[in-house]
Amino acid sequence: MIAVIWVCAAMLSVAAFLVLTRMATGPTMLNRVVAMDVLIAIVVAGLGLEAALNRHATTLPILVVLSLVGFVGSVSVARFAAHDDKGENT
Amino acid sequence: MTVDPHSSESSGHVPERHNGVQWPMLIGLTVVWVLLWGGLTVSNVLSGLVVAVIVTLVFPLPPIVFTGRLRVRGLAVLIGWFVVDLVVASAQVAVQALRIRHRPLNAVIQVDLRSRSDLYLTVTAELLSLVPGSLVVEARRSTSTLFLHVLGVRDESDVEAARRRALRQEGRVVRALASDEELAAYRSEGVGR
Amino acid sequence: MNIADVVSAACLLAGCTLSLIAAIGLVRFPDLFSRMHAGTKPQVLGLLLVLVGVGLRLRDWTDIGMLLAVAMFQLLTAPVAAHMIGRAAYQGGAVRQDTLLVDELTSALEADDPGQSGRT
């Protein structure tokens, strides 16, 4: 079990790094929002992994909050900040 | 169910937001509250109900018109196919992502749904969006039309396959939720195509 | 180590692999919409698998209830967020025509009254 969780943690780390490069390069706000959504999914997976490893439930409320905050964040950006994207490509 | 005297006027194009208490909404919010507190106790349920009443009064929503009935078999087929779709589509998108020197061609397709119901339109759109590889770009209530962005199409036959997939998804939704009359209307609509 | 632990480990592994592949897709795909398709995987199937894995490990109904809430929120909100982003992108002209084989929305929008385009 522990070995599996370490392998998972390594994969998630690489994934988070790749997503961060996409967030840095953009090129537009919407691309960064998509990257942020994926990053949040990865953080949720990481917290779940840790909860599974140590068999505790203290971090579970954080998962709920993260999934909702991520949604509000991406919808707000899509609704209000997307106008900056006009004229740019992709 | 409603206590709003104006609700009879809401048969226009856009259902108006009304201030009545909607029981399904109340129960749903209370269940969420109990899940979040993590324990089924009397105080949890009561405080959840109070919060749910406040939320539904402060943020009124148009009522969901649900005239059909839940069919257990249709629902099982819907959920089963959804899981299958999810796994298959995830694998397909994974292959697309890993293929070297491969630029997937995409398509934006128009899908005219056969049913005329906001609820089925919404559920179909939700399910289609949840499956990787198809994404709802635009939806029109007036004509029950969805515009889907589809990943990885090679030719016209792939486009038609994606359209048929979306229509099959709608068919499963209707078969799981619709009333007998709606189902009959849906079937006769399908004959003309 | 019993069967539930083995299944749980398999679920966690599969979920994390999906996240990694999605991240690769996010970096490699050429345009916003393809990247969104890649991003749907960890948000839906990957997350569900991880939550099942955690639930099988914890085996406590209170915790499983909370995990169910997370799964439910995610399934309800992910399509809405994706639709909002997709729509904003399309209206902002961020869709790349060179990656499209067929585009039936642009022609449908042009056929409409210009004042009506983009509204539901």
mmCIF file of C-alpha atoms in Angstrom:
data_model
loop_
_atom_site.group_PDB
_atom_site.id
_atom_site.type_symbol
_atom_site.label_atom_id
_atom_site.label_comp_id
_atom_site.label_asym_id
_atom_site.label_seq_id
_atom_site.Cartn_x
_atom_site.Cartn_y
_atom_site.Cartn_z
ATOM 1 C CA MET A 1 0.000 0.000 0.000
ATOM 2 C CA ILE A 2 2.694 2.452 0.990
ATOM 3 C CA ALA A 3 4.717 1.773 -2.159
ATOM 4 C CA VAL A 4 1.631 2.320 -4.332
ATOM 5 C CA ILE A 5 0.869 5.595 -2.608
ATOM 6 C CA TRP A 6 4.420 6.830 -3.139
ATOM 7 C CA VAL A 7 4.209 5.990 -6.834
ATOM 8 C CA CYS A 8 0.888 7.871 -6.972
ATOM 9 C CA ALA A 9 2.383 10.841 -5.152
ATOM 10 C CA ALA A 10 5.271 10.936 -7.619
ATOM 11 C CA MET A 11 2.871 10.898 -10.590
ATOM 12 C CA LEU A 12 0.772 13.644 -9.062
ATOM 13 C CA SER A 13 3.878 15.760 -8.473
ATOM 14 C CA VAL A 14 4.928 15.462 -12.103
ATOM 15 C CA ALA A 15 1.354 16.191 -13.189
ATOM 16 C CA ALA A 16 1.176 19.271 -10.947
ATOM 17 C CA PHE A 17 4.487 20.522 -12.360
ATOM 18 C CA LEU A 18 3.276 20.098 -15.960
ATOM 19 C CA VAL A 19 0.011 21.859 -15.168
ATOM 20 C CA LEU A 20 1.943 24.719 -13.564
ATOM 21 C CA THR A 21 3.989 25.158 -16.746
ATOM 22 C CA ARG A 22 0.737 25.428 -18.709
ATOM 23 C CA MET A 23 -0.517 27.950 -16.182
ATOM 24 C CA ALA A 24 2.654 29.983 -16.555
ATOM 25 C CA THR A 25 2.741 29.912 -20.365
ATOM 26 C CA GLY A 26 -0.952 30.561 -20.774
ATOM 27 C CA PRO A 27 -1.295 32.074 -23.321
ATOM 28 C CA THR A 28 -4.713 33.381 -22.268
ATOM 29 C CA MET A 29 -6.641 33.721 -19.057
ATOM 30 C CA LEU A 30 -9.005 30.908 -20.046
ATOM 31 C CA ASN A 31 -6.096 28.509 -20.569
ATOM 32 C CA ARG A 32 -4.904 29.329 -17.077
ATOM 33 C CA VAL A 33 -8.373 28.714 -15.677
ATOM 34 C CA VAL A 34 -8.488 25.279 -17.294
ATOM 35 C CA ALA A 35 -5.044 24.571 -15.853
ATOM 36 C CA MET A 36 -6.221 25.763 -12.443
ATOM 37 C CA ASP A 37 -9.211 23.415 -12.553
ATOM 38 C CA VAL A 38 -6.914 20.500 -13.280
ATOM 39 C CA LEU A 39 -4.504 21.627 -10.562
ATOM 40 C CA ILE A 40 -7.353 21.669 -8.058
ATOM 41 C CA ALA A 41 -8.339 18.144 -9.118
ATOM 42 C CA ILE A 42 -4.716 17.101 -8.553
ATOM 43 C CA VAL A 43 -4.603 18.750 -5.114
ATOM 44 C CA VAL A 44 -7.854 17.002 -4.173
ATOM 45 C CA ALA A 45 -6.358 13.695 -5.337
ATOM 46 C CA GLY A 46 -3.206 14.403 -3.312
ATOM 47 C CA LEU A 47 -5.123 15.178 -0.136
ATOM 48 C CA GLY A 48 -7.212 12.043 -0.668
ATOM 49 C CA LEU A 49 -4.032 10.029 -1.120
ATOM 50 C CA GLU A 50 -2.676 11.292 2.178
ATOM 51 C CA ALA A 51 -5.977 10.532 3.915
ATOM 52 C CA ALA A 52 -5.873 6.997 2.496
ATOM 53 C CA LEU A 53 -2.268 6.487 3.581
ATOM 54 C CA ASN A 54 -2.734 7.611 7.173
ATOM 55 C CA ARG A 55 -6.345 6.486 7.483
ATOM 56 C CA HIS A 56 -7.684 9.715 8.876
ATOM 57 C CA ALA A 57 -10.530 11.969 7.782
ATOM 58 C CA THR A 58 -9.367 15.356 9.032
ATOM 59 C CA THR A 59 -8.674 16.658 5.531
ATOM 60 C CA LEU A 60 -11.985 15.597 3.995
ATOM 61 C CA PRO A 61 -13.754 18.954 4.630
ATOM 62 C CA ILE A 62 -10.916 20.607 2.718
ATOM 63 C CA LEU A 63 -11.824 18.463 -0.290
ATOM 64 C CA VAL A 64 -15.402 19.758 -0.178
ATOM 65 C CA VAL A 65 -14.267 23.369 0.093
ATOM 66 C CA LEU A 66 -11.691 22.985 -2.683
ATOM 67 C CA SER A 67 -14.149 21.492 -5.145
ATOM 68 C CA LEU A 68 -16.590 24.362 -4.564
ATOM 69 C CA VAL A 69 -14.029 27.171 -4.523
ATOM 70 C CA GLY A 70 -12.545 25.885 -7.768
ATOM 71 C CA PHE A 71 -15.945 26.016 -9.417
ATOM 72 C CA VAL A 72 -16.726 29.550 -8.244
ATOM 73 C CA GLY A 73 -13.275 30.688 -9.334
ATOM 74 C CA SER A 74 -13.431 29.320 -12.855
ATOM 75 C CA VAL A 75 -16.985 30.527 -13.438
ATOM 76 C CA SER A 76 -16.110 34.032 -12.239
ATOM 77 C CA VAL A 77 -13.098 34.228 -14.509
ATOM 78 C CA ALA A 78 -15.041 32.840 -17.473
ATOM 79 C CA ARG A 79 -17.819 35.339 -16.837
ATOM 80 C CA PHE A 80 -15.914 38.511 -16.034
ATOM 81 C CA ALA A 81 -12.272 38.264 -16.965
ATOM 82 C CA ALA A 82 -12.607 36.549 -20.331
ATOM 83 C CA HIS A 83 -13.108 39.825 -22.183
ATOM 84 C CA ASP A 84 -9.364 40.455 -21.996
ATOM 85 C CA ASP A 85 -8.929 37.531 -24.334
ATOM 86 C CA LYS A 86 -10.469 39.207 -27.334
ATOM 87 C CA GLY A 87 -8.010 39.695 -30.140
ATOM 88 C CA GLU A 88 -5.614 37.079 -28.872
ATOM 89 C CA ASN A 89 -5.369 33.665 -30.444
ATOM 90 C CA THR A 90 -5.989 30.438 -28.551
ATOM 91 C CA MET B 1 -46.299 22.557 -3.804
ATOM 92 C CA THR B 2 -46.108 26.260 -4.490
ATOM 93 C CA VAL B 3 -47.656 29.002 -2.429
ATOM 94 C CA ASP B 4 -46.994 31.709 -4.992
ATOM 95 C CA PRO B 5 -50.202 33.163 -6.461
ATOM 96 C CA HIS B 6 -48.316 34.217 -9.612
ATOM 97 C CA SER B 7 -47.028 30.792 -10.442
ATOM 98 C CA SER B 8 -49.946 30.163 -12.775
ATOM 99 C CA GLU B 9 -48.684 33.011 -14.928
ATOM 100 C CA SER B 10 -45.263 31.494 -15.308
ATOM 101 C CA SER B 11 -46.224 29.434 -18.333
ATOM 102 C CA GLY B 12 -44.427 31.915 -20.613
ATOM 103 C CA HIS B 13 -41.116 31.334 -22.314
ATOM 104 C CA VAL B 14 -38.906 31.811 -19.267
ATOM 105 C CA PRO B 15 -40.323 30.534 -16.009
ATOM 106 C CA GLU B 16 -40.230 33.338 -13.489
ATOM 107 C CA ARG B 17 -38.432 32.997 -10.207
ATOM 108 C CA HIS B 18 -40.972 32.495 -7.538
ATOM 109 C CA ASN B 19 -40.821 32.746 -3.806
ATOM 110 C CA GLY B 20 -42.618 29.551 -2.953
ATOM 111 C CA VAL B 21 -40.945 26.833 -0.970
ATOM 112 C CA GLN B 22 -39.850 24.005 -3.251
ATOM 113 C CA TRP B 23 -39.790 20.753 -1.361
ATOM 114 C CA PRO B 24 -37.313 18.836 -3.540
ATOM 115 C CA MET B 25 -34.880 21.726 -3.203
ATOM 116 C CA LEU B 26 -35.379 21.839 0.584
ATOM 117 C CA ILE B 27 -34.792 18.131 0.978
ATOM 118 C CA GLY B 28 -31.738 18.202 -1.270
ATOM 119 C CA LEU B 29 -30.155 21.083 0.638
ATOM 120 C CA THR B 30 -30.861 19.380 3.961
ATOM 121 C CA VAL B 31 -29.256 16.148 2.763
ATOM 122 C CA VAL B 32 -26.163 18.093 1.692
ATOM 123 C CA TRP B 33 -26.059 19.810 5.092
ATOM 124 C CA VAL B 34 -26.259 16.488 6.935
ATOM 125 C CA LEU B 35 -23.568 14.994 4.688
ATOM 126 C CA LEU B 36 -21.299 17.945 5.399
ATOM 127 C CA TRP B 37 -21.789 17.733 9.162
ATOM 128 C CA GLY B 38 -21.160 14.041 8.887
ATOM 129 C CA GLY B 39 -23.822 12.600 11.130
ATOM 130 C CA LEU B 40 -27.554 11.969 11.095
ATOM 131 C CA THR B 41 -28.757 13.624 14.287
ATOM 132 C CA VAL B 42 -31.970 15.479 15.074
ATOM 133 C CA SER B 43 -30.198 18.803 15.581
ATOM 134 C CA ASN B 44 -28.348 18.422 12.276
ATOM 135 C CA VAL B 45 -31.543 17.767 10.339
ATOM 136 C CA LEU B 46 -33.412 20.631 12.024
ATOM 137 C CA SER B 47 -30.627 23.182 11.540
ATOM 138 C CA GLY B 48 -30.263 21.945 7.958
ATOM 139 C CA LEU B 49 -33.951 22.531 7.322
ATOM 140 C CA VAL B 50 -33.723 26.073 8.748
ATOM 141 C CA VAL B 51 -30.718 26.883 6.542
ATOM 142 C CA ALA B 52 -32.448 25.334 3.506
ATOM 143 C CA VAL B 53 -35.574 27.462 4.033
ATOM 144 C CA ILE B 54 -33.460 30.609 4.346
ATOM 145 C CA VAL B 55 -31.452 29.748 1.232
ATOM 146 C CA THR B 56 -34.524 29.013 -0.887
ATOM 147 C CA LEU B 57 -36.214 32.228 0.281
ATOM 148 C CA VAL B 58 -33.179 34.458 -0.284
ATOM 149 C CA PHE B 59 -32.183 32.880 -3.628
ATOM 150 C CA PRO B 60 -35.419 31.854 -5.345
ATOM 151 C CA LEU B 61 -35.088 29.780 -8.511
ATOM 152 C CA PRO B 62 -37.570 28.913 -11.225
ATOM 153 C CA PRO B 63 -39.328 25.647 -10.413
ATOM 154 C CA ILE B 64 -38.152 22.548 -12.199
ATOM 155 C CA VAL B 65 -41.032 21.188 -14.207
ATOM 156 C CA PHE B 66 -40.909 17.468 -13.741
ATOM 157 C CA THR B 67 -43.939 15.650 -15.054
ATOM 158 C CA GLY B 68 -42.360 12.304 -15.727
ATOM 159 C CA ARG B 69 -41.602 9.447 -13.445
ATOM 160 C CA LEU B 70 -38.409 7.687 -12.518
ATOM 161 C CA ARG B 71 -38.001 4.361 -14.244
ATOM 162 C CA VAL B 72 -35.618 2.169 -12.310
ATOM 163 C CA ARG B 73 -34.598 0.142 -15.325
ATOM 164 C CA GLY B 74 -34.051 3.204 -17.521
ATOM 165 C CA LEU B 75 -32.062 4.845 -14.759
ATOM 166 C CA ALA B 76 -29.865 1.779 -14.347
ATOM 167 C CA VAL B 77 -29.243 1.694 -18.124
ATOM 168 C CA LEU B 78 -28.449 5.436 -18.067
ATOM 169 C CA ILE B 79 -25.952 5.160 -15.212
ATOM 170 C CA GLY B 80 -24.417 1.962 -16.555
ATOM 171 C CA TRP B 81 -23.835 3.426 -20.019
ATOM 172 C CA PHE B 82 -22.548 6.632 -18.455
ATOM 173 C CA VAL B 83 -19.843 4.714 -16.568
ATOM 174 C CA VAL B 84 -18.944 2.733 -19.702
ATOM 175 C CA ASP B 85 -18.812 5.940 -21.784
ATOM 176 C CA LEU B 86 -16.695 7.616 -19.117
ATOM 177 C CA VAL B 87 -14.088 4.853 -19.052
ATOM 178 C CA VAL B 88 -13.951 4.371 -22.832
ATOM 179 C CA ALA B 89 -13.809 8.101 -23.577
ATOM 180 C CA SER B 90 -11.155 8.680 -20.918
ATOM 181 C CA ALA B 91 -9.005 5.991 -22.505
ATOM 182 C CA GLN B 92 -9.520 7.496 -25.979
ATOM 183 C CA VAL B 93 -8.553 10.981 -24.842
ATOM 184 C CA ALA B 94 -5.555 9.508 -23.001
ATOM 185 C CA VAL B 95 -4.389 7.851 -26.233
ATOM 186 C CA GLN B 96 -4.818 11.169 -28.076
ATOM 187 C CA ALA B 97 -2.736 12.917 -25.440
ATOM 188 C CA LEU B 98 0.100 10.392 -25.552
ATOM 189 C CA ARG B 99 0.464 9.868 -29.316
ATOM 190 C CA ILE B 100 3.668 11.355 -30.590
ATOM 191 C CA ARG B 101 3.490 13.996 -33.315
ATOM 192 C CA HIS B 102 -0.264 13.823 -33.457
ATOM 193 C CA ARG B 103 -2.478 16.833 -33.860
ATOM 194 C CA PRO B 104 -6.074 15.848 -33.264
ATOM 195 C CA LEU B 105 -8.658 17.400 -35.564
ATOM 196 C CA ASN B 106 -11.792 18.597 -33.826
ATOM 197 C CA ALA B 107 -15.307 19.497 -34.804
ATOM 198 C CA VAL B 108 -18.119 21.689 -33.560
ATOM 199 C CA ILE B 109 -21.358 19.913 -34.352
ATOM 200 C CA GLN B 110 -24.981 20.807 -34.021
ATOM 201 C CA VAL B 111 -27.242 18.271 -32.340
ATOM 202 C CA ASP B 112 -30.985 18.807 -32.539
ATOM 203 C CA LEU B 113 -32.478 16.984 -29.605
ATOM 204 C CA ARG B 114 -35.823 15.352 -30.148
ATOM 205 C CA SER B 115 -37.432 16.113 -26.802
ATOM 206 C CA ARG B 116 -38.716 19.556 -25.874
ATOM 207 C CA SER B 117 -37.910 19.839 -22.213
ATOM 208 C CA ASP B 118 -35.481 22.018 -20.270
ATOM 209 C CA LEU B 119 -34.870 19.220 -17.827
ATOM 210 C CA TYR B 120 -33.871 16.608 -20.388
ATOM 211 C CA LEU B 121 -31.823 19.187 -22.276
ATOM 212 C CA THR B 122 -29.957 20.034 -19.063
ATOM 213 C CA VAL B 123 -29.376 16.443 -17.986
ATOM 214 C CA THR B 124 -28.231 15.420 -21.468
ATOM 215 C CA ALA B 125 -25.875 18.394 -21.681
ATOM 216 C CA GLU B 126 -24.463 17.663 -18.218
ATOM 217 C CA LEU B 127 -23.803 14.021 -19.025
ATOM 218 C CA LEU B 128 -22.260 14.843 -22.418
ATOM 219 C CA SER B 129 -19.962 17.395 -20.807
ATOM 220 C CA LEU B 130 -18.867 14.998 -18.084
ATOM 221 C CA VAL B 131 -17.636 12.489 -20.645
ATOM 222 C CA PRO B 132 -14.199 13.563 -21.916
ATOM 223 C CA GLY B 133 -14.080 14.167 -25.655
ATOM 224 C CA SER B 134 -17.336 16.063 -25.965
ATOM 225 C CA LEU B 135 -18.091 19.492 -24.582
ATOM 226 C CA VAL B 136 -21.188 21.647 -24.765
ATOM 227 C CA VAL B 137 -20.218 25.015 -26.235
ATOM 228 C CA GLU B 138 -23.684 26.434 -26.682
ATOM 229 C CA ALA B 139 -27.200 25.359 -25.819
ATOM 230 C CA ARG B 140 -30.511 26.772 -27.067
ATOM 231 C CA ARG B 141 -33.637 26.239 -25.082
ATOM 232 C CA SER B 142 -35.995 27.432 -27.779
ATOM 233 C CA THR B 143 -35.110 24.707 -30.244
ATOM 234 C CA SER B 144 -33.514 22.188 -27.855
ATOM 235 C CA THR B 145 -30.273 22.407 -29.774
ATOM 236 C CA LEU B 146 -26.844 21.623 -28.389
ATOM 237 C CA PHE B 147 -23.562 22.609 -30.000
ATOM 238 C CA LEU B 148 -20.861 20.124 -29.078
ATOM 239 C CA HIS B 149 -17.127 20.401 -29.440
ATOM 240 C CA VAL B 150 -15.799 16.943 -30.228
ATOM 241 C CA LEU B 151 -12.167 15.917 -29.907
ATOM 242 C CA GLY B 152 -10.397 13.716 -32.414
ATOM 243 C CA VAL B 153 -12.502 13.359 -35.544
ATOM 244 C CA ARG B 154 -10.933 12.044 -38.742
ATOM 245 C CA ASP B 155 -13.756 12.337 -41.253
ATOM 246 C CA GLU B 156 -17.469 12.868 -41.754
ATOM 247 C CA SER B 157 -18.350 9.433 -40.434
ATOM 248 C CA ASP B 158 -16.758 10.305 -37.074
ATOM 249 C CA VAL B 159 -18.850 13.473 -36.970
ATOM 250 C CA GLU B 160 -22.021 11.494 -37.623
ATOM 251 C CA ALA B 161 -20.999 8.947 -35.003
ATOM 252 C CA ALA B 162 -20.584 11.717 -32.431
ATOM 253 C CA ARG B 163 -24.017 13.093 -33.324
ATOM 254 C CA ARG B 164 -25.602 9.661 -32.972
ATOM 255 C CA ARG B 165 -23.825 9.181 -29.639
ATOM 256 C CA ALA B 166 -25.316 12.417 -28.325
ATOM 257 C CA LEU B 167 -28.805 11.459 -29.519
ATOM 258 C CA ARG B 168 -28.493 8.026 -27.921
ATOM 259 C CA GLN B 169 -27.514 9.716 -24.676
ATOM 260 C CA GLU B 170 -30.659 11.832 -24.894
ATOM 261 C CA GLY B 171 -32.737 8.744 -25.587
ATOM 262 C CA ARG B 172 -31.440 7.092 -22.441
ATOM 263 C CA VAL B 173 -32.202 10.225 -20.397
ATOM 264 C CA VAL B 174 -35.773 10.349 -21.748
ATOM 265 C CA ARG B 175 -36.289 6.649 -21.134
ATOM 266 C CA ALA B 176 -35.094 7.069 -17.541
ATOM 267 C CA LEU B 177 -37.131 10.148 -16.633
ATOM 268 C CA ALA B 178 -40.001 10.818 -19.017
ATOM 269 C CA SER B 179 -43.685 10.143 -18.523
ATOM 270 C CA ASP B 180 -45.504 7.783 -20.885
ATOM 271 C CA GLU B 181 -46.898 10.620 -23.032
ATOM 272 C CA GLU B 182 -43.511 12.293 -23.367
ATOM 273 C CA LEU B 183 -41.946 8.987 -24.270
ATOM 274 C CA ALA B 184 -44.558 8.398 -26.974
ATOM 275 C CA ALA B 185 -44.007 11.926 -28.324
ATOM 276 C CA TYR B 186 -40.267 11.343 -28.291
ATOM 277 C CA ARG B 187 -40.631 8.096 -30.217
ATOM 278 C CA SER B 188 -42.907 9.617 -32.878
ATOM 279 C CA GLU B 189 -40.469 12.534 -33.248
ATOM 280 C CA GLY B 190 -37.726 10.022 -33.925
ATOM 281 C CA VAL B 191 -39.654 8.430 -36.808
ATOM 282 C CA GLY B 192 -39.391 11.559 -38.925
ATOM 283 C CA ARG B 193 -35.589 11.492 -38.905
ATOM 284 C CA MET C 1 -3.551 -6.131 3.455
ATOM 285 C CA ASN C 2 -7.023 -7.340 2.461
ATOM 286 C CA ILE C 3 -9.059 -7.178 -0.725
ATOM 287 C CA ALA C 4 -10.528 -3.740 -0.021
ATOM 288 C CA ASP C 5 -7.012 -2.356 0.363
ATOM 289 C CA VAL C 6 -5.935 -3.899 -2.934
ATOM 290 C CA VAL C 7 -8.947 -2.467 -4.787
ATOM 291 C CA SER C 8 -8.380 0.858 -3.083
ATOM 292 C CA ALA C 9 -4.737 0.895 -4.189
ATOM 293 C CA ALA C 10 -5.761 0.040 -7.764
ATOM 294 C CA CYS C 11 -8.299 2.878 -7.800
ATOM 295 C CA LEU C 12 -5.785 5.379 -6.435
ATOM 296 C CA LEU C 13 -3.191 4.282 -8.962
ATOM 297 C CA ALA C 14 -5.617 4.551 -11.888
ATOM 298 C CA GLY C 15 -6.863 7.971 -10.735
ATOM 299 C CA CYS C 16 -3.361 9.351 -10.396
ATOM 300 C CA THR C 17 -2.322 7.918 -13.785
ATOM 301 C CA LEU C 18 -5.297 9.699 -15.371
ATOM 302 C CA SER C 19 -4.230 12.949 -13.706
ATOM 303 C CA LEU C 20 -0.725 12.560 -15.099
ATOM 304 C CA ILE C 21 -1.955 11.819 -18.626
ATOM 305 C CA ALA C 22 -4.306 14.783 -18.408
ATOM 306 C CA ALA C 23 -1.420 17.030 -17.417
ATOM 307 C CA ILE C 24 0.576 15.755 -20.414
ATOM 308 C CA GLY C 25 -2.410 16.429 -22.661
ATOM 309 C CA LEU C 26 -2.806 19.885 -21.172
ATOM 310 C CA VAL C 27 0.761 20.738 -22.131
ATOM 311 C CA ARG C 28 0.736 19.069 -25.546
ATOM 312 C CA PHE C 29 -2.647 19.855 -27.064
ATOM 313 C CA PRO C 30 -2.580 22.793 -29.470
ATOM 314 C CA ASP C 31 -5.716 24.720 -28.544
ATOM 315 C CA LEU C 32 -7.939 25.589 -25.614
ATOM 316 C CA PHE C 33 -10.781 23.200 -26.398
ATOM 317 C CA SER C 34 -8.537 20.160 -26.759
ATOM 318 C CA ARG C 35 -6.930 21.087 -23.457
ATOM 319 C CA MET C 36 -10.348 21.257 -21.846
ATOM 320 C CA HIS C 37 -11.090 17.737 -23.066
ATOM 321 C CA ALA C 38 -7.845 16.585 -21.481
ATOM 322 C CA GLY C 39 -8.731 18.359 -18.253
ATOM 323 C CA THR C 40 -12.113 16.664 -17.944
ATOM 324 C CA LYS C 41 -10.490 13.325 -17.174
ATOM 325 C CA PRO C 42 -8.950 13.955 -13.750
ATOM 326 C CA GLN C 43 -11.926 16.119 -12.840
ATOM 327 C CA VAL C 44 -14.426 13.340 -13.393
ATOM 328 C CA LEU C 45 -13.131 9.780 -13.692
ATOM 329 C CA GLY C 46 -9.803 10.391 -11.950
ATOM 330 C CA LEU C 47 -11.392 12.117 -8.992
ATOM 331 C CA LEU C 48 -14.137 9.503 -8.697
ATOM 332 C CA LEU C 49 -11.542 6.726 -8.674
ATOM 333 C CA VAL C 50 -9.473 8.480 -6.016
ATOM 334 C CA LEU C 51 -12.567 9.077 -3.872
ATOM 335 C CA VAL C 52 -13.572 5.408 -4.180
ATOM 336 C CA GLY C 53 -10.046 4.469 -3.181
ATOM 337 C CA VAL C 54 -10.120 6.724 -0.132
ATOM 338 C CA GLY C 55 -13.591 5.475 0.829
ATOM 339 C CA LEU C 56 -12.448 1.855 0.652
ATOM 340 C CA ARG C 57 -9.507 2.689 2.898
ATOM 341 C CA LEU C 58 -11.443 4.651 5.515
ATOM 342 C CA ARG C 59 -14.524 2.392 5.653
ATOM 343 C CA ASP C 60 -16.506 4.780 7.826
ATOM 344 C CA TRP C 61 -19.988 5.907 6.843
ATOM 345 C CA THR C 62 -19.524 9.480 8.014
ATOM 346 C CA ASP C 63 -16.431 9.867 5.866
ATOM 347 C CA ILE C 64 -18.039 8.124 2.903
ATOM 348 C CA GLY C 65 -20.930 10.592 3.156
ATOM 349 C CA MET C 66 -18.481 13.469 2.913
ATOM 350 C CA LEU C 67 -16.722 11.828 -0.041
ATOM 351 C CA LEU C 68 -20.110 11.391 -1.712
ATOM 352 C CA ALA C 69 -20.736 15.114 -1.249
ATOM 353 C CA VAL C 70 -17.408 15.917 -2.929
ATOM 354 C CA ALA C 71 -18.220 13.583 -5.840
ATOM 355 C CA MET C 72 -21.706 15.071 -6.197
ATOM 356 C CA PHE C 73 -20.480 18.673 -6.178
ATOM 357 C CA GLN C 74 -17.817 17.822 -8.713
ATOM 358 C CA LEU C 75 -20.242 16.059 -11.075
ATOM 359 C CA LEU C 76 -22.706 18.941 -10.845
ATOM 360 C CA THR C 77 -20.235 21.799 -11.175
ATOM 361 C CA ALA C 78 -17.641 20.512 -13.652
ATOM 362 C CA PRO C 79 -19.922 20.655 -16.740
ATOM 363 C CA VAL C 80 -21.187 24.112 -15.794
ATOM 364 C CA ALA C 81 -17.674 25.478 -15.441
ATOM 365 C CA ALA C 82 -16.601 23.788 -18.684
ATOM 366 C CA HIS C 83 -19.603 25.232 -20.513
ATOM 367 C CA MET C 84 -18.937 28.740 -19.195
ATOM 368 C CA ILE C 85 -15.290 28.579 -20.238
ATOM 369 C CA GLY C 86 -16.101 27.044 -23.607
ATOM 370 C CA ARG C 87 -18.718 29.647 -24.357
ATOM 371 C CA ALA C 88 -16.524 32.546 -23.295
ATOM 372 C CA ALA C 89 -13.727 31.134 -25.426
ATOM 373 C CA TYR C 90 -15.930 30.675 -28.475
ATOM 374 C CA GLN C 91 -17.417 34.146 -28.234
ATOM 375 C CA GLY C 92 -13.995 35.640 -27.610
ATOM 376 C CA GLY C 93 -12.847 34.059 -30.861
ATOM 377 C CA ALA C 94 -10.356 31.767 -29.170
ATOM 378 C CA VAL C 95 -11.375 28.733 -31.186
ATOM 379 C CA ARG C 96 -8.803 27.853 -33.822
ATOM 380 C CA GLN C 97 -10.452 27.128 -37.136
ATOM 381 C CA ASP C 98 -7.405 25.252 -38.408
ATOM 382 C CA THR C 99 -7.996 22.526 -35.822
ATOM 383 C CA LEU C 100 -11.630 22.089 -36.776
ATOM 384 C CA LEU C 101 -12.881 19.645 -39.380
ATOM 385 C CA VAL C 102 -16.468 20.848 -39.158
ATOM 386 C CA ASP C 103 -17.834 23.980 -37.534
ATOM 387 C CA GLU C 104 -21.611 24.135 -37.467
ATOM 388 C CA LEU C 105 -21.902 26.766 -34.746
ATOM 389 C CA THR C 106 -20.359 29.639 -36.696
ATOM 390 C CA SER C 107 -22.685 29.072 -39.615
ATOM 391 C CA ALA C 108 -25.628 28.770 -37.240
ATOM 392 C CA LEU C 109 -24.668 32.041 -35.574
ATOM 393 C CA GLU C 110 -24.322 33.777 -38.919
ATOM 394 C CA ALA C 111 -27.729 32.530 -39.969
ATOM 395 C CA ASP C 112 -29.226 34.119 -36.875
ATOM 396 C CA ASP C 113 -30.193 37.675 -36.284
ATOM 397 C CA PRO C 114 -26.840 39.252 -35.280
ATOM 398 C CA GLY C 115 -28.372 40.689 -32.147
ATOM 399 C CA GLN C 116 -29.485 37.238 -31.115
ATOM 400 C CA SER C 117 -26.229 35.426 -31.688
ATOM 401 C CA GLY C 118 -24.636 33.857 -28.691
ATOM 402 C CA ARG C 119 -27.766 34.042 -26.591
ATOM 403 C CA THR C 120 -29.724 31.045 -25.542
#
